[in-house]
PDB file of C-alpha atoms in Angstrom:
ATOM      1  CA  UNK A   1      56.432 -12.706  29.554  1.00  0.00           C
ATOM      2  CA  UNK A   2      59.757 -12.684  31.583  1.00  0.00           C
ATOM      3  CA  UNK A   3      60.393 -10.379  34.771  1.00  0.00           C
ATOM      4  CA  UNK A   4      62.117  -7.210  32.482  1.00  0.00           C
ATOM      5  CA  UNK A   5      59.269  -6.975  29.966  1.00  0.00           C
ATOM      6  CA  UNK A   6      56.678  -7.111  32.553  1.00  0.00           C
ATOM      7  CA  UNK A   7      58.856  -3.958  34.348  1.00  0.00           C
ATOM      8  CA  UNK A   8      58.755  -2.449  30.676  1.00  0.00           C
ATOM      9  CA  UNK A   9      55.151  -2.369  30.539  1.00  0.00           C
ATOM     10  CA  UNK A  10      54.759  -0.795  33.613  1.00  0.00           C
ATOM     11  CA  UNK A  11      57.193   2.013  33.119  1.00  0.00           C
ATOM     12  CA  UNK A  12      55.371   2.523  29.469  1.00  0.00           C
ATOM     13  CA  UNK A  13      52.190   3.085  32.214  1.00  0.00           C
ATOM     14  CA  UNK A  14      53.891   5.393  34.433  1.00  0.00           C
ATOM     15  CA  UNK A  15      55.038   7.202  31.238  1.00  0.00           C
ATOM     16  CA  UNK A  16      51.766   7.778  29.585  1.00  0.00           C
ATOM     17  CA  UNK A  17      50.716   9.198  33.155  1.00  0.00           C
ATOM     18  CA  UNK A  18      53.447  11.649  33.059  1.00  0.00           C
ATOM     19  CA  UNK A  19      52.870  12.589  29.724  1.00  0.00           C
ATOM     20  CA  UNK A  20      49.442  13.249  30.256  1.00  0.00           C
ATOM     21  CA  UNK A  21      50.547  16.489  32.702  1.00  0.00           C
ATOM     22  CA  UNK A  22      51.808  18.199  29.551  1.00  0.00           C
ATOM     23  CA  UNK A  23      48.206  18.138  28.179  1.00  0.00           C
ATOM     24  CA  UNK A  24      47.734  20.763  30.654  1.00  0.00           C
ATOM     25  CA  UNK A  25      49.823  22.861  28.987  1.00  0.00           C
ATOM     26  CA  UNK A  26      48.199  23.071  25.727  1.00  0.00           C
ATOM     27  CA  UNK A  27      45.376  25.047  26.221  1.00  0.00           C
ATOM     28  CA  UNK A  28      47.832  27.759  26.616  1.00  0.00           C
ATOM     29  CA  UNK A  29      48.951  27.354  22.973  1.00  0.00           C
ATOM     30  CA  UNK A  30      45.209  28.642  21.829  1.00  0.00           C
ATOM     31  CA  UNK A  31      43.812  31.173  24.993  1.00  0.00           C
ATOM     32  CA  UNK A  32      45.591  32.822  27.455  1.00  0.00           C
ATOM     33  CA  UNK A  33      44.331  31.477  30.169  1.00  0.00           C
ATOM     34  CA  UNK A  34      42.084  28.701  30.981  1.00  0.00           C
ATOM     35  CA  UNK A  35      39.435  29.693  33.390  1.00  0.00           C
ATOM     36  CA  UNK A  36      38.995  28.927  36.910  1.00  0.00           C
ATOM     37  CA  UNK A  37      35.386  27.555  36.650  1.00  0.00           C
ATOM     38  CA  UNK A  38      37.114  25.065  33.993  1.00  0.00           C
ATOM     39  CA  UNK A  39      39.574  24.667  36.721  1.00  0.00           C
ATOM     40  CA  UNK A  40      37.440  23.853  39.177  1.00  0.00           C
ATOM     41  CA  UNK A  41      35.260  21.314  37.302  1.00  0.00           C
ATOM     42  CA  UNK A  42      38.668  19.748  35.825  1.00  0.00           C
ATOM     43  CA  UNK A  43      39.970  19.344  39.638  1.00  0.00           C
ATOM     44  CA  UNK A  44      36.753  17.494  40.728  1.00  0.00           C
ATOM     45  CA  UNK A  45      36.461  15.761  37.676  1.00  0.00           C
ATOM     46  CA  UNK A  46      40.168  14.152  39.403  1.00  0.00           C
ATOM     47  CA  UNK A  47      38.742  13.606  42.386  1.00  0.00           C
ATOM     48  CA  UNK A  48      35.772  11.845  41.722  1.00  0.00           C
ATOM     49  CA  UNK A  49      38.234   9.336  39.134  1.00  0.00           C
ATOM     50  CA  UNK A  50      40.488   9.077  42.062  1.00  0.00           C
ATOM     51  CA  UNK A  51      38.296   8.534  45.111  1.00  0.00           C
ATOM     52  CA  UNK A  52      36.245   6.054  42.887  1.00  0.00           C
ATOM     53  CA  UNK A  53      38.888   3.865  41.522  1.00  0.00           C
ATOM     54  CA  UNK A  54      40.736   4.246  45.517  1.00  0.00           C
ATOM     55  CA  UNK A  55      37.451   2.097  46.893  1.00  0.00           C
ATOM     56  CA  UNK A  56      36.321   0.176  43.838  1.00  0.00           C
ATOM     57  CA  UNK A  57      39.388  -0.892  42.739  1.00  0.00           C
ATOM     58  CA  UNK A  58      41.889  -0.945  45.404  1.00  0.00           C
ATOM     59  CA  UNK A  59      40.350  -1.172  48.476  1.00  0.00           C
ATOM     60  CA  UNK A  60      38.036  -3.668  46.927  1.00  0.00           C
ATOM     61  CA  UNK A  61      41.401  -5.732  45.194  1.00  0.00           C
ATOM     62  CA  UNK A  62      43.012  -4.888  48.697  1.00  0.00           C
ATOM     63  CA  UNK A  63      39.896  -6.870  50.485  1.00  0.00           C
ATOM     64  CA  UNK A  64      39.682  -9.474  48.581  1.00  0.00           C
ATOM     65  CA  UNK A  65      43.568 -10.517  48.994  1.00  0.00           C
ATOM     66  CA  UNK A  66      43.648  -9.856  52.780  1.00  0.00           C
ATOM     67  CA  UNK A  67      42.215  -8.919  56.073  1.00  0.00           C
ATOM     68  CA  UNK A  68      40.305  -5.899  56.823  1.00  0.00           C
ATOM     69  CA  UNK A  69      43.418  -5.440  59.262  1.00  0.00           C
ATOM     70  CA  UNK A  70      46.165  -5.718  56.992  1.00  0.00           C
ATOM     71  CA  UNK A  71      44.210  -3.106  54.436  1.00  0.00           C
ATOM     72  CA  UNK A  72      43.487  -0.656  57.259  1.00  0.00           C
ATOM     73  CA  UNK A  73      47.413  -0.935  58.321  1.00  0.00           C
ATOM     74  CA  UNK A  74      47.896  -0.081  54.573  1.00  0.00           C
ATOM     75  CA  UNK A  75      45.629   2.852  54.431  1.00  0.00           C
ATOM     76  CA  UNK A  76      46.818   4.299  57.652  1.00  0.00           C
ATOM     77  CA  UNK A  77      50.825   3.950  56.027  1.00  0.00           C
ATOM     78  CA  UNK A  78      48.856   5.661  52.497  1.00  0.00           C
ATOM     79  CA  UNK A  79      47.856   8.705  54.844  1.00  0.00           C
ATOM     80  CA  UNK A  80      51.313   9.200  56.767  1.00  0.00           C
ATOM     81  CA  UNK A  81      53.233   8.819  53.468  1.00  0.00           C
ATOM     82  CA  UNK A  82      51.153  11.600  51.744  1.00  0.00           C
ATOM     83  CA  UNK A  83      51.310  13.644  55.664  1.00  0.00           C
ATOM     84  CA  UNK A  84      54.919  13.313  55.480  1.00  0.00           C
ATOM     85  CA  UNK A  85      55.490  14.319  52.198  1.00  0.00           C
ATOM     86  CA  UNK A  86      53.595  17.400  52.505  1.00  0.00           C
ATOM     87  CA  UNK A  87      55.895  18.378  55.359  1.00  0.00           C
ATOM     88  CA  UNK A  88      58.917  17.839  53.467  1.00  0.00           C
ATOM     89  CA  UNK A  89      57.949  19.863  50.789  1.00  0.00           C
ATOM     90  CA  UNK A  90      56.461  22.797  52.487  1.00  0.00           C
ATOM     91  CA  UNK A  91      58.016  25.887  52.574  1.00  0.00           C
ATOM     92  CA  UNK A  92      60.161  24.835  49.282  1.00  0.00           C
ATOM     93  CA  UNK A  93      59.435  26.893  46.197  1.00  0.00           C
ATOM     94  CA  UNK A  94      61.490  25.593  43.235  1.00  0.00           C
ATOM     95  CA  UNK A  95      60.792  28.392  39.876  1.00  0.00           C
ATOM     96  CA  UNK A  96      60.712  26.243  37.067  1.00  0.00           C
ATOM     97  CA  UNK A  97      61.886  29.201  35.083  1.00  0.00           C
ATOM     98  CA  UNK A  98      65.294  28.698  36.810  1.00  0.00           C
ATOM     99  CA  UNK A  99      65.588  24.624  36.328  1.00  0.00           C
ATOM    100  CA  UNK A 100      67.797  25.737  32.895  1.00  0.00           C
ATOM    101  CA  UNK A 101      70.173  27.953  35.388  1.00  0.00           C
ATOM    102  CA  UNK A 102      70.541  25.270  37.984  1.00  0.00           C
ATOM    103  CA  UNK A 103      73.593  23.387  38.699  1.00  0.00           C
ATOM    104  CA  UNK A 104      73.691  19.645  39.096  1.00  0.00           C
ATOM    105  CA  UNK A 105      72.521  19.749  42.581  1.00  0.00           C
ATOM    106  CA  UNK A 106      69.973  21.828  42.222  1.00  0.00           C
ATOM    107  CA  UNK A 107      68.633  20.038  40.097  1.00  0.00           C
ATOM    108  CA  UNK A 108      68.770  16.434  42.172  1.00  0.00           C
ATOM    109  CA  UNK A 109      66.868  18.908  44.834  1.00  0.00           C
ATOM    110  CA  UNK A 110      64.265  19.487  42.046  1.00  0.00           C
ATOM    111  CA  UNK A 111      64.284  15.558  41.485  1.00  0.00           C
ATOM    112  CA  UNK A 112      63.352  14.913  44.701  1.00  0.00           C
ATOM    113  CA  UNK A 113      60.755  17.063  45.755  1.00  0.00           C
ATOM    114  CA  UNK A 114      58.970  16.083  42.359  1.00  0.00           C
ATOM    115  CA  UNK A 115      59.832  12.588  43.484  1.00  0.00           C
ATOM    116  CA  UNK A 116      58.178  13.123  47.014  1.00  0.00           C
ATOM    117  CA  UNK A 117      55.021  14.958  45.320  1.00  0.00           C
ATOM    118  CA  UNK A 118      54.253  12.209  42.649  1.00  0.00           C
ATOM    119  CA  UNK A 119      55.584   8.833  44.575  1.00  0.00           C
ATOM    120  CA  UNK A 120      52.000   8.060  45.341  1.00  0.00           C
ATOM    121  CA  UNK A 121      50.516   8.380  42.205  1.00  0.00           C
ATOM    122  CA  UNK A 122      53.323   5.693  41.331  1.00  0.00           C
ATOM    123  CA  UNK A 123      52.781   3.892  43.596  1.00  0.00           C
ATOM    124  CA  UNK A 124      48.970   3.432  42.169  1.00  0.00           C
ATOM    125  CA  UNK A 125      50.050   3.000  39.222  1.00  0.00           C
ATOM    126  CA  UNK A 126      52.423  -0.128  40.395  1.00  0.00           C
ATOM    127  CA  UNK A 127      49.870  -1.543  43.107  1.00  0.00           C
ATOM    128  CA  UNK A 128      47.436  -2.137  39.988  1.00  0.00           C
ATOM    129  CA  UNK A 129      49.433  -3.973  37.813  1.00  0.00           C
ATOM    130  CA  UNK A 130      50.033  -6.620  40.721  1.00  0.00           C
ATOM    131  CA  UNK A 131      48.006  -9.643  38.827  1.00  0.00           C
ATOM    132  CA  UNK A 132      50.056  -8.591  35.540  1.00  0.00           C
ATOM    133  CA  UNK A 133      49.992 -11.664  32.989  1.00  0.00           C
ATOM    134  CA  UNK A 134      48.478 -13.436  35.725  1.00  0.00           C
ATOM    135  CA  UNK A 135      45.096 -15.146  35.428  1.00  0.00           C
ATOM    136  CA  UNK A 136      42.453 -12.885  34.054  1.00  0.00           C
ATOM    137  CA  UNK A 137      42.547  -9.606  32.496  1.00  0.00           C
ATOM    138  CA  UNK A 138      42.540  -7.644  29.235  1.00  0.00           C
ATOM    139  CA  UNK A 139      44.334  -8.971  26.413  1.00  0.00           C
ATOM    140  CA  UNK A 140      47.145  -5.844  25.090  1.00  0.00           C
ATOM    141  CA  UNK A 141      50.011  -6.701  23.066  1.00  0.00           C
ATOM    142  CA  UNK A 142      50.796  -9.834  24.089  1.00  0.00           C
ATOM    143  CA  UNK A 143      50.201  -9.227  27.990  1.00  0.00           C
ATOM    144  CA  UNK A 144      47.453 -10.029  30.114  1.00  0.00           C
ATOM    145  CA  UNK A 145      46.908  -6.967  31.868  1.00  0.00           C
ATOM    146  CA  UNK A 146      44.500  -6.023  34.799  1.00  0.00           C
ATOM    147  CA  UNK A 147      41.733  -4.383  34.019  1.00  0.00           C
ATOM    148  CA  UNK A 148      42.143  -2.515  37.069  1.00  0.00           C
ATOM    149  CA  UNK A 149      45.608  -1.531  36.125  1.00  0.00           C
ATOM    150  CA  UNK A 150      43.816   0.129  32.980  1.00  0.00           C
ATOM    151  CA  UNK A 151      41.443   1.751  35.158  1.00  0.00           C
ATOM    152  CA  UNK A 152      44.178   3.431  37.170  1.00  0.00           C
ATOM    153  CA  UNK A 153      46.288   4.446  34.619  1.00  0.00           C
ATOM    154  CA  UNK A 154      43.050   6.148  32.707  1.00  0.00           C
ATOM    155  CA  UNK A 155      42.831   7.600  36.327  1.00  0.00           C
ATOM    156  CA  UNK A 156      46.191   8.919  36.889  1.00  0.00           C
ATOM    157  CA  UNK A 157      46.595  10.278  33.261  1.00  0.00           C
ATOM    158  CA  UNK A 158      43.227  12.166  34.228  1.00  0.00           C
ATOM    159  CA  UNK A 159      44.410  13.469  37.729  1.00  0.00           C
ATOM    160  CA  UNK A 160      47.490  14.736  36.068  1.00  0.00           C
ATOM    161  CA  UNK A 161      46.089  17.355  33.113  1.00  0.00           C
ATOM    162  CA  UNK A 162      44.101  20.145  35.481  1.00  0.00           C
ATOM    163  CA  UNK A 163      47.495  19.401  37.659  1.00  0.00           C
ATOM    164  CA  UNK A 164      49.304  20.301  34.533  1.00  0.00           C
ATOM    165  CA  UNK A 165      47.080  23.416  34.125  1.00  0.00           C
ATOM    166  CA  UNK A 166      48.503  24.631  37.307  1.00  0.00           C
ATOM    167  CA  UNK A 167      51.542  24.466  36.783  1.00  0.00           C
ATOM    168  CA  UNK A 168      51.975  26.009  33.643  1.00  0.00           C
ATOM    169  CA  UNK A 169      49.333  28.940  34.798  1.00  0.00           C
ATOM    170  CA  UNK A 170      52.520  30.321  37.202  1.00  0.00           C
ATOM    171  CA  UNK A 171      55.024  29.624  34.108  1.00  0.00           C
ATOM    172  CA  UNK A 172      52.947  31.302  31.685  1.00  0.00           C
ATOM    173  CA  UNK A 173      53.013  34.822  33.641  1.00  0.00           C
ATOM    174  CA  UNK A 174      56.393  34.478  34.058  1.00  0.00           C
ATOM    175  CA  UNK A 175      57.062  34.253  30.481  1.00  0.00           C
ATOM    176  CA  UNK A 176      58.294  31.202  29.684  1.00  0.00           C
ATOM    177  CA  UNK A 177      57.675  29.719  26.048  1.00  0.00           C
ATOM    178  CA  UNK A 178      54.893  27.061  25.574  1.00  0.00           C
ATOM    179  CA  UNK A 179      56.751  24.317  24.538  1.00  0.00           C
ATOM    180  CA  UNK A 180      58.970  24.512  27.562  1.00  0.00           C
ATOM    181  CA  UNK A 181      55.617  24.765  29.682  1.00  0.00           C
ATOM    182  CA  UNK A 182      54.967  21.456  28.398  1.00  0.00           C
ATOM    183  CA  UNK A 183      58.213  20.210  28.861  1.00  0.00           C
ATOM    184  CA  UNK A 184      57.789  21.274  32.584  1.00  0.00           C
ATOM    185  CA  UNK A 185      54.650  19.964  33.058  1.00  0.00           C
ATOM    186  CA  UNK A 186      55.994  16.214  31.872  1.00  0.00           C
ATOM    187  CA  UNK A 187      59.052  16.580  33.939  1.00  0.00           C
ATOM    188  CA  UNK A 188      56.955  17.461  36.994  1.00  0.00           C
ATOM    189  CA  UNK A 189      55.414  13.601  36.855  1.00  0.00           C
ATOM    190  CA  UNK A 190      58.278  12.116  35.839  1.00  0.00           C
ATOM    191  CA  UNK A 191      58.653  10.306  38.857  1.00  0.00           C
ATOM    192  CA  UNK A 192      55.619   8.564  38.134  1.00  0.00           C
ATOM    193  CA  UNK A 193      57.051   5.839  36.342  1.00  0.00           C
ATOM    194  CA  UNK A 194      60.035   5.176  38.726  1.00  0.00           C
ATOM    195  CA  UNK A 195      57.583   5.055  41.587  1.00  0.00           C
ATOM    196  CA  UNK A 196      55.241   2.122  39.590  1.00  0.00           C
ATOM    197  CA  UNK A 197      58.450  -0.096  38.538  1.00  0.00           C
ATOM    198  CA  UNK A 198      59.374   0.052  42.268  1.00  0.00           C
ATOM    199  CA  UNK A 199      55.652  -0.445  43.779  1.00  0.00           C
ATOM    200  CA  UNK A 200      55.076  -3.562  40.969  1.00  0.00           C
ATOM    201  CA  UNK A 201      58.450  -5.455  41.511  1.00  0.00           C
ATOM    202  CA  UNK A 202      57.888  -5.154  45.515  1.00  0.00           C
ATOM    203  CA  UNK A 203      54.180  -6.303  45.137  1.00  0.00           C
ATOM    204  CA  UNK A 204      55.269  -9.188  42.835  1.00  0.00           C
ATOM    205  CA  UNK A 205      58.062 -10.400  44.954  1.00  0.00           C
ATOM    206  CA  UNK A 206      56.462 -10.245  47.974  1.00  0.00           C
ATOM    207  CA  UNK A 207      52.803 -11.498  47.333  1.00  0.00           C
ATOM    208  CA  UNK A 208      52.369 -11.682  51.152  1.00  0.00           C
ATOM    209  CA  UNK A 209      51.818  -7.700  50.995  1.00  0.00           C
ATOM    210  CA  UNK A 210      50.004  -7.471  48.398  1.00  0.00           C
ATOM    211  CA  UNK A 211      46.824  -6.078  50.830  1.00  0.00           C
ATOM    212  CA  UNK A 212      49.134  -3.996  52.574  1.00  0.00           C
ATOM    213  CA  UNK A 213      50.161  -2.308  49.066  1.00  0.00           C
ATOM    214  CA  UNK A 214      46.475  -1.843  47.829  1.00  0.00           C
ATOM    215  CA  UNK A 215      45.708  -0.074  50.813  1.00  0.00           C
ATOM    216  CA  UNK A 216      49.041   1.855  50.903  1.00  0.00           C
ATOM    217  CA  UNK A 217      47.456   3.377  47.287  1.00  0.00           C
ATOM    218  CA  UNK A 218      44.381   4.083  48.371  1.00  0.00           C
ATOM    219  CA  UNK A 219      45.031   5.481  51.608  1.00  0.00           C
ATOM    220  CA  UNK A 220      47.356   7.778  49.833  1.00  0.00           C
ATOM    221  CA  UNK A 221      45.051   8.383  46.823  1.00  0.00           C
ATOM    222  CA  UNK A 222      42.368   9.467  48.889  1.00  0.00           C
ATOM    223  CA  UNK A 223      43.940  11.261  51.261  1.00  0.00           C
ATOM    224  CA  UNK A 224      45.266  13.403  48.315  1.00  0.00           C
ATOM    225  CA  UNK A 225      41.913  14.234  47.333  1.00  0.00           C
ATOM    226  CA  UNK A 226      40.756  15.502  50.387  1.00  0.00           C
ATOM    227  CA  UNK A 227      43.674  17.264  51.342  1.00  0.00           C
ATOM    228  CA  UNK A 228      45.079  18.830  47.902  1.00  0.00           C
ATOM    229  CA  UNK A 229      42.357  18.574  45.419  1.00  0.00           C
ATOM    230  CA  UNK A 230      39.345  19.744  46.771  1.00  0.00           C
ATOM    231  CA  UNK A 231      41.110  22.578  48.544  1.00  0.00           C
ATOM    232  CA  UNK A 232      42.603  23.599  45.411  1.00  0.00           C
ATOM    233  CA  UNK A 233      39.288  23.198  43.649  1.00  0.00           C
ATOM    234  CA  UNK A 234      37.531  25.549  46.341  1.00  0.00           C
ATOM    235  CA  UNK A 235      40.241  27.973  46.271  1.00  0.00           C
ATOM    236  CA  UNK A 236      39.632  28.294  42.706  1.00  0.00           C
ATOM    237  CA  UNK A 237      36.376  28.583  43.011  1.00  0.00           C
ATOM    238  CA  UNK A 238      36.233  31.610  45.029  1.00  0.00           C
ATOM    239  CA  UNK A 239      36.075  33.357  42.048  1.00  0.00           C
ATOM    240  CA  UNK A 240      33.374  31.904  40.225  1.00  0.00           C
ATOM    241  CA  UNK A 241      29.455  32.383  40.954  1.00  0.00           C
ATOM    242  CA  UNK A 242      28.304  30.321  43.926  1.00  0.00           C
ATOM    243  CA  UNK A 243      31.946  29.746  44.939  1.00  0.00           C
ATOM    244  CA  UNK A 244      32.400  27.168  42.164  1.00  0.00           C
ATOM    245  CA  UNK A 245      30.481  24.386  44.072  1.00  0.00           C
ATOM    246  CA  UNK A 246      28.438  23.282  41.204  1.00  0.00           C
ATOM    247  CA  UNK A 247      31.041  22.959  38.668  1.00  0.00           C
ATOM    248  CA  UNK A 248      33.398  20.970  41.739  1.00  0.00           C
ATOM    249  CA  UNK A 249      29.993  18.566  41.909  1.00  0.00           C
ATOM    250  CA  UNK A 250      29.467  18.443  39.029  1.00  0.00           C
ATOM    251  CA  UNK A 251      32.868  17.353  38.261  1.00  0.00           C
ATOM    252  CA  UNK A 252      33.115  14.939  40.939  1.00  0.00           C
ATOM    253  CA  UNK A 253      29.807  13.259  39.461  1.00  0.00           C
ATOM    254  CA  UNK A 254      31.098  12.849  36.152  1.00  0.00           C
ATOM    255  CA  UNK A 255      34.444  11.205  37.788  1.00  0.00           C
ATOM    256  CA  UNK A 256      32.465   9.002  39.552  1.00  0.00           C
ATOM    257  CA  UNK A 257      29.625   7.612  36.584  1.00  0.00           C
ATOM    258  CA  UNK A 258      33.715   7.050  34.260  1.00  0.00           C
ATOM    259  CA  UNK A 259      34.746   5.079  37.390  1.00  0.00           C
ATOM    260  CA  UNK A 260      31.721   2.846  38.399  1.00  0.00           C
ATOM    261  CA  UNK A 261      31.409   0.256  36.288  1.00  0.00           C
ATOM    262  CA  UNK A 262      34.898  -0.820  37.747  1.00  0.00           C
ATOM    263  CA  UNK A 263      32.742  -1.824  40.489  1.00  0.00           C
ATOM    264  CA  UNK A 264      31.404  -4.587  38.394  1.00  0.00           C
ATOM    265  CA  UNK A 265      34.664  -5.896  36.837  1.00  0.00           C
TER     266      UNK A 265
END
């Protein structure tokens, strides 16, 4: 497989991620709302996926094609990209029932604080696909693909629905129509695929860095969990019995048991 088809197959991954946010829209087309302790167990559900397939896949891929050195440099860049991006974004409130009023700039505003908020989910998404018709892997359509890379994507595509229930909860009460909700949701990860084509073609070019890049996903992977998800989850969860802890366990648990037996690949 030649250089653009590779690139293809890695968008068509990015894609399915973003697609998956619009599942979190659905729900809305049968109930009215979707629960918080659902919420809650959906966001820890995410963060056990994410946290488990950050040290069994990457940081164990990252370890195994470096230096502890060179993946702890890449962890600690993970962390300050996710820090940075935080800070960049705070303060901005974009209403999504607006995007179909905004001009041409406003909308490349839009663009890239979506781009800052889902660049490391992209980058994930890219990292994983490093070893891409290489030796090994799972045979799909022609292309030997990581299994890790399937892992991830499973992982991402997960992550993505409770984060589409979130953002169509705000759209919903401000009456917009559920397709558009959907629509919203997608466009909200659309990034996702831009930021994998860019993360596989650097880690491809430049094996050297391929440690560096592993890390660089997992640093950022976890440091989204602990500093978005589980906050979120517990915010959520001050409305439920017990403060929602059980359902948040009990979602990270069941993230964990899908993840594991990429420990063993």
């Amino acid at each position: 497989m030649g250089l653009l088809a590779n690139l293809t197959l890695v968008f068509v991954a990015g894609f399915i991620t973003a697609l998956a946010t619009g599942i979190g829209a659905l729900p809305f087309f049968l109930v009215e709302r979707v629960s918080d302790r659902w919420n809650v167990a959906l966001w820890g559900l995410a963060s056990g996926i994410m946290v488990s397939a950050s040290l069994f896949g990457l940081i164990s891929e990252g370890l195994a094609n470096g230096t502890p050195a060179e993946l702890g440099v890449g962890l600690a860049a993970g962390v300050v990209l996710v820090v940075v991006s935080h800070r960049i974004i705070s303060g901005l409130e974009v209403s999504p029932k607006r995007y179909e009023q905004a001009d041409f700039r406003k909308l490349l505003l839009i663009l890239g604080i979506l781009t800052v908020h889902s660049f490391p989910e992209g980058v994930a998404i890219g990292v994983s696909f490093a070893d891409l018709n290489l030796d090994g892997g799972f045979s799909l359509l022609g292309f030997s693909v990581p299994l890790l890379a399937i892992f991830m994507t499973i992982a991402i595509s997960i992550h993505n629905i409770p984060e589409g229930v979130a953002i169509s909860i705000p759209l919903q009460s401000m009456g917009v129509s559920k397709w558009r909700m959907v629509w919203w949701a997608v466009f909200s990860s659309l990034p996702q695929p831009i930021g994998a084509v860019i993360a596989f073609y650097f880690v491809r070019i430049a094996r050297e860095f391929l440690p560096f890049g592993f890390g660089f996903a997992a640093g950022a992977m976890i440091y989204l969990v602990l500093s978005e998800f589980i906050p979120e989850a517990l915010e959520l969860g001050k409305a439920v019995p017990g403060g929602g802890r059980a359902e948040l366990v009990s979602g990270l648990v069941v993230g964990v048991l899908i993840m594991v037996p990429l420990a063993f690949i």
